[in-house]
Coordinates of C-alpha atoms and ligand atoms in Angstrom, one line a residue:
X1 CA -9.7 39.5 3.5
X2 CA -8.4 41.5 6.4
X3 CA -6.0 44.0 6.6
X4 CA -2.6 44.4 5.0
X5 CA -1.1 43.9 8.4
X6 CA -2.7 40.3 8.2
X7 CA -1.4 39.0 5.4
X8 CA 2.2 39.9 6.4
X9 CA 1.6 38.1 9.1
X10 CA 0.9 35.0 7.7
X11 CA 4.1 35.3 5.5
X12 CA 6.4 36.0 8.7
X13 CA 5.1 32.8 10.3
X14 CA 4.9 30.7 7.6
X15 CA 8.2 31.3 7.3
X16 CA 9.1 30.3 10.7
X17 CA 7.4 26.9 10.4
X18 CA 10.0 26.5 7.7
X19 CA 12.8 26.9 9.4
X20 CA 11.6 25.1 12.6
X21 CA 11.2 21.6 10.7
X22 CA 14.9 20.4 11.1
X23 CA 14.1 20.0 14.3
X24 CA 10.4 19.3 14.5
X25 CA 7.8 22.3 15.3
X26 CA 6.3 22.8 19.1
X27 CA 2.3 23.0 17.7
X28 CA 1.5 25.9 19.4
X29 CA 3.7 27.9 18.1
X30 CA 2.9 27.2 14.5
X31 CA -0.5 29.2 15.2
X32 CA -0.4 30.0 11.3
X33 CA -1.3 28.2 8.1
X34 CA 0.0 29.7 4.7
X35 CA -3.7 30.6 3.6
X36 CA -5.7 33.9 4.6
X37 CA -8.6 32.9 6.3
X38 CA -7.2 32.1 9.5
X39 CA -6.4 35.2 11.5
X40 CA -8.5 34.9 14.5
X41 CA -8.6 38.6 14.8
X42 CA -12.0 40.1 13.0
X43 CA -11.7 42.8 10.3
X44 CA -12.4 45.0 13.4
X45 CA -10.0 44.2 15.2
X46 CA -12.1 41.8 17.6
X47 CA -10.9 38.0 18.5
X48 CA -13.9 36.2 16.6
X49 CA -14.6 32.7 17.6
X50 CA -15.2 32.3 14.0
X51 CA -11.0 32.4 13.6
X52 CA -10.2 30.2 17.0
X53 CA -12.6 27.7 14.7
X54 CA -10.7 28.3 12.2
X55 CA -7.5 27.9 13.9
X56 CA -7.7 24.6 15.1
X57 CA -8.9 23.0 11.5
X58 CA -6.6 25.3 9.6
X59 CA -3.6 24.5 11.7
X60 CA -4.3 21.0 11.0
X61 CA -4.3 21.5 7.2
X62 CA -1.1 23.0 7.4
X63 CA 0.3 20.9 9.4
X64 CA -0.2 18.2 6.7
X65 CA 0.5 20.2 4.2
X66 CA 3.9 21.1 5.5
X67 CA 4.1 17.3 6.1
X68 CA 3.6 16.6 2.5
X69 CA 6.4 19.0 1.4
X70 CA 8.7 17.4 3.8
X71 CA 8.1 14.3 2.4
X72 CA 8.5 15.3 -1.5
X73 CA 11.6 17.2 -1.1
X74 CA 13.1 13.9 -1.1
X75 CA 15.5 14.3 1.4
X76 CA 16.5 12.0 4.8
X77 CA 16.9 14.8 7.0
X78 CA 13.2 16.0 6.7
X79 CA 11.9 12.5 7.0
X80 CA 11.0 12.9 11.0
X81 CA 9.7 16.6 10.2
X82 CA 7.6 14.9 8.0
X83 CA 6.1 12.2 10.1
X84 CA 6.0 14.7 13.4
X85 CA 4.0 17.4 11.3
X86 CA 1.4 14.5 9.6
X87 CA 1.0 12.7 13.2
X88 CA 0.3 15.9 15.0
X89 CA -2.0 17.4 11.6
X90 CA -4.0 14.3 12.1
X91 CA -4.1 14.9 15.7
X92 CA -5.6 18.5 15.5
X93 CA -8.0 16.8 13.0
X94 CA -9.1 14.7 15.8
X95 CA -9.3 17.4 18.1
X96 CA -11.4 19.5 15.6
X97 CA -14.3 17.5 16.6
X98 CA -13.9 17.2 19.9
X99 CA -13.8 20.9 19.8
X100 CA -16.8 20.8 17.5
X101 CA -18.8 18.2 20.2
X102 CA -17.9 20.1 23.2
X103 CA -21.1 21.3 24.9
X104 CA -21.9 25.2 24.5
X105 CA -20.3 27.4 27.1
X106 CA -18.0 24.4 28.3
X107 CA -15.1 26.3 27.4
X108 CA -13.8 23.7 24.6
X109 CA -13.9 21.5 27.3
X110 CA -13.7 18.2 25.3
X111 CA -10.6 19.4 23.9
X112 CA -8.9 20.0 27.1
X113 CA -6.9 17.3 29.3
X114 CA -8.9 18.5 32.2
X115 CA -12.3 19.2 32.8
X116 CA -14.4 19.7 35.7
X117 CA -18.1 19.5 36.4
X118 CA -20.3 22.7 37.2
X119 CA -24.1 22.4 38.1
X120 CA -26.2 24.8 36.0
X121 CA -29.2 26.5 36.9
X122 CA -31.1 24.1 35.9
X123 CA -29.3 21.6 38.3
X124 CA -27.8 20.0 35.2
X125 CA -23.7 18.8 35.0
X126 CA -21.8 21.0 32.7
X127 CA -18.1 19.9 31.7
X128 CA -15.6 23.0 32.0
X129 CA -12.2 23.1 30.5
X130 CA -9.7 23.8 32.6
X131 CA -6.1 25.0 31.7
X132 CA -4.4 25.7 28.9
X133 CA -2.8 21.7 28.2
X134 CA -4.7 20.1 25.8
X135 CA -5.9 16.1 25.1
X136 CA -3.1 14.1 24.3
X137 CA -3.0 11.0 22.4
X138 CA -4.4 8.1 25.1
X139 CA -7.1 11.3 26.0
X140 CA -8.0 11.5 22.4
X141 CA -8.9 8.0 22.2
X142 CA -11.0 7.8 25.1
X143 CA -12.9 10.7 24.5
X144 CA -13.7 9.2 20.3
X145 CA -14.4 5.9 22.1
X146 CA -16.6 7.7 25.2
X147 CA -18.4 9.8 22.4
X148 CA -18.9 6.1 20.7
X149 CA -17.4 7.7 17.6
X150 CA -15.8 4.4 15.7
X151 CA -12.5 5.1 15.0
X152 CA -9.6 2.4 14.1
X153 CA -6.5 4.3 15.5
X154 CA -3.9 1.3 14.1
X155 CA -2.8 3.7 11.2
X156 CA -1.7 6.3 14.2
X157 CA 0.1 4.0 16.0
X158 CA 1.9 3.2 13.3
X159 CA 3.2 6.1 12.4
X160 CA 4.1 6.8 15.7
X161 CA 6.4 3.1 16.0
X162 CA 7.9 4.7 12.9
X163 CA 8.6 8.2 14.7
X164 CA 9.7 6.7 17.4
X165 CA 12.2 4.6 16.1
X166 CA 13.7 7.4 14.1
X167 CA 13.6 9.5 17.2
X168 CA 15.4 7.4 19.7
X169 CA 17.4 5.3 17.2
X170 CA 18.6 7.5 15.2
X171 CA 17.3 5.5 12.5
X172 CA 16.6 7.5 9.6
X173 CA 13.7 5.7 8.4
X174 CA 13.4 3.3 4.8
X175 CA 11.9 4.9 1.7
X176 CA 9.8 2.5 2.0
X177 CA 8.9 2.9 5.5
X178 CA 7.9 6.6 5.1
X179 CA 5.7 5.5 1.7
X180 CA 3.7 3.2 4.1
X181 CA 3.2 6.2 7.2
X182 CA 2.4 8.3 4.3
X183 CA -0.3 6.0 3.2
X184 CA -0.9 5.4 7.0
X185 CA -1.7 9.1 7.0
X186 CA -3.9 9.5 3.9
X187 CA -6.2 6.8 5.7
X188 CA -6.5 8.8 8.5
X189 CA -6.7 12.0 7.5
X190 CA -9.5 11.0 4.7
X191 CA -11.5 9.0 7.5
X192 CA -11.2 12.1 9.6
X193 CA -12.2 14.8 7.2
X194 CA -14.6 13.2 4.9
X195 CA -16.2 10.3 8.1
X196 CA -16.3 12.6 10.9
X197 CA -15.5 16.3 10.2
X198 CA -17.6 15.6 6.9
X199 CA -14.9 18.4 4.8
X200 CA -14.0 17.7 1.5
X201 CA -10.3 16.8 1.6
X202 CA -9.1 18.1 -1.9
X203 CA -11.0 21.6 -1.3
X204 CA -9.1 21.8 2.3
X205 CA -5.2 20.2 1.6
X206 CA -5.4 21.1 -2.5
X207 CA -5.0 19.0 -5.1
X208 CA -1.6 18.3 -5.0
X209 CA -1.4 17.8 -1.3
X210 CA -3.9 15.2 -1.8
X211 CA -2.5 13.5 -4.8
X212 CA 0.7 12.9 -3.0
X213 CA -1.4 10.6 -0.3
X214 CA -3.2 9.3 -2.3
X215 CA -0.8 8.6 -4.6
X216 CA 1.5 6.3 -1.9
X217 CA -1.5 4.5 -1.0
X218 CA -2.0 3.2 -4.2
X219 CA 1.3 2.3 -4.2
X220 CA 1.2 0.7 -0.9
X221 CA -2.3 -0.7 -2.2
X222 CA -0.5 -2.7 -5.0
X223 CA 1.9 -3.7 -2.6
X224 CA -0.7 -5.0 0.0
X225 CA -2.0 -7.2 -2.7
X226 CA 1.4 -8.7 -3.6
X227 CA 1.5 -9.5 0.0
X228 CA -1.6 -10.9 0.5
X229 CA -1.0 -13.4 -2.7
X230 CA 2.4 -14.5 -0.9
X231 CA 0.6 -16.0 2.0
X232 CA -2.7 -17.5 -0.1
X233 CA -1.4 -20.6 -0.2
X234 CA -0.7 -21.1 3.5
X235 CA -3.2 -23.8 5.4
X236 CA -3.1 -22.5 9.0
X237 CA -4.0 -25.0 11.2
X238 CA -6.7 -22.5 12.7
X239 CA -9.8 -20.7 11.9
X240 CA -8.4 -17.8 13.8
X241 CA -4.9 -17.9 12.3
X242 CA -6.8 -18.1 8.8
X243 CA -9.2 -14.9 9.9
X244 CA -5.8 -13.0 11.2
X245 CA -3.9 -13.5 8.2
X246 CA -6.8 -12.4 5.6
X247 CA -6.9 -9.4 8.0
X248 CA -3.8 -8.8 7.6
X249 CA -0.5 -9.7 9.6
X250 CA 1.4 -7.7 11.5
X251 CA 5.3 -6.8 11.7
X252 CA 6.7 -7.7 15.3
X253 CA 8.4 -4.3 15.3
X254 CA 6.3 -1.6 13.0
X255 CA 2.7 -3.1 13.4
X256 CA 2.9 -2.5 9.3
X257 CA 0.5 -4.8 7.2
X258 CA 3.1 -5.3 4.8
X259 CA 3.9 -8.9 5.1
X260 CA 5.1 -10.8 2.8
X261 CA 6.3 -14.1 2.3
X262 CA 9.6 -14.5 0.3
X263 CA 10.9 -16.9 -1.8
X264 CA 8.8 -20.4 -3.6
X265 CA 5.4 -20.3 -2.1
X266 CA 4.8 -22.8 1.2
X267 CA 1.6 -24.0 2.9
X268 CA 3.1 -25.2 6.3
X269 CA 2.8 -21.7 8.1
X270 CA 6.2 -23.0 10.3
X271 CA 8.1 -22.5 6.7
X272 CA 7.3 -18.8 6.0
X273 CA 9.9 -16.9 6.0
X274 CA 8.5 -12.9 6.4
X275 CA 9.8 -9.5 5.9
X276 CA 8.2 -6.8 6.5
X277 CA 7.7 -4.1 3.9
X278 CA 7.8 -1.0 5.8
X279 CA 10.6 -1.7 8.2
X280 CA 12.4 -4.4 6.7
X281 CA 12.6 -6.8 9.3
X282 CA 12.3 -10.7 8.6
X283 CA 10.5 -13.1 11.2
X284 CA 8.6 -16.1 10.7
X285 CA 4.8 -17.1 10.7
X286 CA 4.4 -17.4 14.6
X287 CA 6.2 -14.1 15.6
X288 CA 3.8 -12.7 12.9
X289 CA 0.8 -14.4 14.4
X290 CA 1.9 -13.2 18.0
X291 CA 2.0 -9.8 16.7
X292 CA -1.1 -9.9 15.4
X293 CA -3.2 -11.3 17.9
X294 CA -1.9 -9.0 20.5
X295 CA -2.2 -6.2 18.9
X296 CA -4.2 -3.6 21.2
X297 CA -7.0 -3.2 18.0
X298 CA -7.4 -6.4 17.4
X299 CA -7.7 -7.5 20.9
X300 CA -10.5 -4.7 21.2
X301 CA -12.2 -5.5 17.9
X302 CA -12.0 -9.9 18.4
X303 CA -11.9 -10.7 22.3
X304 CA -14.5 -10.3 24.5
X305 CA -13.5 -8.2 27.5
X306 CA -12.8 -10.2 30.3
X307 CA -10.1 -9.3 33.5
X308 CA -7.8 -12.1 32.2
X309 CA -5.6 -11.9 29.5
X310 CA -7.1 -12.5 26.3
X311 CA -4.3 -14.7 24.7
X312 CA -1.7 -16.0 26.6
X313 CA 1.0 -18.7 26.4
X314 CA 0.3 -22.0 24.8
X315 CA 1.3 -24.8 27.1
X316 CA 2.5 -26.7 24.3
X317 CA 4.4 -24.9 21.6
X318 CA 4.7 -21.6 24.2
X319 CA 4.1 -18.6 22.0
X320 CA 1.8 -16.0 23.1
X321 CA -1.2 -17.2 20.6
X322 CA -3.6 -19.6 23.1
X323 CA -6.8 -17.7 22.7
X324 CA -8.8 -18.4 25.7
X325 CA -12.0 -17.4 23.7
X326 CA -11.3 -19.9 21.0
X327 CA -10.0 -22.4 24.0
X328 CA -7.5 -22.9 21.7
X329 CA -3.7 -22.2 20.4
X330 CA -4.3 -20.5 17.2
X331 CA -0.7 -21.6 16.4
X332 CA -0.7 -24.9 16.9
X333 CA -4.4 -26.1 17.4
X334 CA -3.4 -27.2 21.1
X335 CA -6.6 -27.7 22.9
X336 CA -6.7 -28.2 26.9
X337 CA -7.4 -32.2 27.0
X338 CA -10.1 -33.4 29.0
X339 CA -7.5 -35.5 31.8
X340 CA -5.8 -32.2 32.3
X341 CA -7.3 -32.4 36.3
X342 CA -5.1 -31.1 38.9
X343 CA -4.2 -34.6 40.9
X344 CA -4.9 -33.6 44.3
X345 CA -8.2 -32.1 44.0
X346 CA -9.3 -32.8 40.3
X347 CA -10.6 -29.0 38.9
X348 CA -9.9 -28.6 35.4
X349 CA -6.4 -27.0 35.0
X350 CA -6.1 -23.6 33.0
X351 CA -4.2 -23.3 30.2
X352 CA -1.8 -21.3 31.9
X353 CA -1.1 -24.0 35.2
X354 CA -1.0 -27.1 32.4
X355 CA 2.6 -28.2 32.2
X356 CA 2.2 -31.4 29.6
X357 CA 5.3 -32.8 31.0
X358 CA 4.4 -32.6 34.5
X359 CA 4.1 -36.4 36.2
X360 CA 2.0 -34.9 39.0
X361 CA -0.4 -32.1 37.3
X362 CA -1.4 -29.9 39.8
X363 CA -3.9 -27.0 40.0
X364 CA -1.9 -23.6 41.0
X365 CA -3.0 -23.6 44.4
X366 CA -2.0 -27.3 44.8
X367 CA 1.2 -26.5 43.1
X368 CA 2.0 -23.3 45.3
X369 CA 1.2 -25.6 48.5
X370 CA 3.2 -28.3 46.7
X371 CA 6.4 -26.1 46.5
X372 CA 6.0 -24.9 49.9
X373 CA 5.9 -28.4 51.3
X374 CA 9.3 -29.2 49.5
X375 CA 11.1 -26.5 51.4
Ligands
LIG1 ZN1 7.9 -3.6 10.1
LIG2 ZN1 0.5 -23.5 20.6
LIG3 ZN1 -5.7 -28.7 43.0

């Protein structure tokens, strides 16, 4: 395929993605994958938009390939190169179907940051692309959600806590911790490929690529279930605590699903005593149960939009987990009593004005008026 120039090509640039990983790889200079079907000049000579196609998916492959090695080598100093090339490989998936969804003659335009509308002759709105930037990660998302493709980004962020912490902590990230962005990743990237791009992942990574994924999510899988048989025993006090927890917890500071309880098995949930799996970090049932409920997918996926906060403060044991929806703590079953009346002008208090200690409950008006008064 091609021309002898080609494939030297390929080897000189491959070979600069190699050296670039220390230090993490700027995208759009890695334009090359180490495989020959992506020069996106024709045999002729001619830039084909057969290869910018092929750029864009292939670049992504190699990108998670070169991800992959980074992570088998084994050794600390790649660990970042190998989340920053998987996180941005899944990225480029994503983009490959925007790319793929954008309108004909719209210039790519649903891969672009910025678009603006041109009427056609037909008096119809056409999206253009504008620029060179393309959609970053918040764009990405809102274009899958505007396109009502379904798409659980919680894996993604994931990885990204974990990038992040070894980027500006100069934390080198646990073995363990990389196992679970590596299983992180194979989720993605098979929902991706097989869900939405509908590719075939072994025919497009290679076997070996793909065995490594798969392989740490079996691991992780095994791990998940160790987890999940740590907390069985534990009677929450609430429906939504139970639904939460068979979801699947959350670490305060990763997001990772790997909690687990340690030590003789408890049912009080105020006597677990958590670590988390990826990260490390212990915390006890209510910080997990915060975590969880405010988690941005979860509070898409379980809430039903509204302007106000969807949990806030409970009035009584004050963490974050009163669900307004369940007009309840999911903590500690705290429910607004009936007598909870403001005493001047008797409306039901919210959640968030109830003070159970107060002598004089008061509504927040009455107790902003109340204050001023005072001075
Ligand atoms: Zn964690
Ligand atoms: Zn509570
Ligand atoms: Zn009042």
């Amino acid at each position: 395929m091609g021309a002898q120039m080609g494939g030297r090509a390929i080897v000189h640039r491959t070979s600069q993605i190699a050296r670039a990983t220390p230090h993490g790889i700027i995208l759009h200079e890695r334009r090359i994958a180490p495989f020959a079907m992506l020069e996106p000049v024709g045999p002729d000579g001619s830039h084909s938009s057969y290869g910018y196609i092929m750029i864009l998916l292939n670049n992504a492959i190699a990108s998670i390939q070169v991800g992959v090695e980074d992570y088998i080598a084994h050794d600390e100093r790649r660990a970042l190169s190998a989340l920053r090339n998987l996180h941005a490989g899944i990225l480029l998936l994503a983009k490959e179907q925007l790319r793929r969804l954008s309108p004909e003659g719209s210039d790519e335009a649903l891969i672009k940051q910025h678009i603006r509308l041109k009427r056609s002759a037909n008096g119809a709105l056409i999206p253009i692309g504008v620029g060179k930037k393309t959609v970053d990660v918040a764009a990405i998302k809102t274009r899958f959600a505007d396109l009502r493709i379904p798409f659980d980004w919680a894996p993604l962020d994931r990885i990204q806590a974990i990038r992040n912490a070894i980027e500006h902590y100069h934390f080198r990230g646990t073995a363990a911790e990389l196992r679970a962005a590596l299983a992180d990743a194979q989720e993605l990237v098979h929902r991706l490929l097989v869900d939405v791009l509908r590719e075939e992942p072994v025919a497009r990574l290679g076997q070996k690529c793909w065995d490594v994924l798969l392989d740490q999510n079996a691991i992780i899988d095994k791990e998940s279930r160790a987890c999940a048989a740590s907390l069985a025993p534990v009677e929450w006090l609430t429906q939504r605590a139970l639904e939460a927890a068979e979801e699947g917890l959350r670490c305060p500071r990763c997001r990772s699903h790997l909690i687990k309880h340690q030590g003789a098995p408890v049912t009080d949930p105020a006597e677990l005593d958590l670590v988390c799996g990826a990260c490390g970090v212990e915390f006890g049932g209510q910080a997990s149960l915060v975590a969880t409920l405010n988690d941005d997918y979860y509070v898409d996926t379980h809430y039903s939009v509204s302007d106000n906060d969807p949990v806030i403060t409970c009035p009584d044991c004050h963490a974050q987990t009163y669900v307004r929806d369940d007009a309840e703590c999911a903590w500690c079953a705290f429910a607004m009593p009936a007598e909870a009346r403001c005493s001047v002008c008797d409306a039901p208090l919210e959640p968030d004005e109830y003070d159970p200690t107060a002598e004089r409950p008061l509504c927040s008006y009455h107790g902003y008026t109340a204050a001023n008064d005072d001075d």
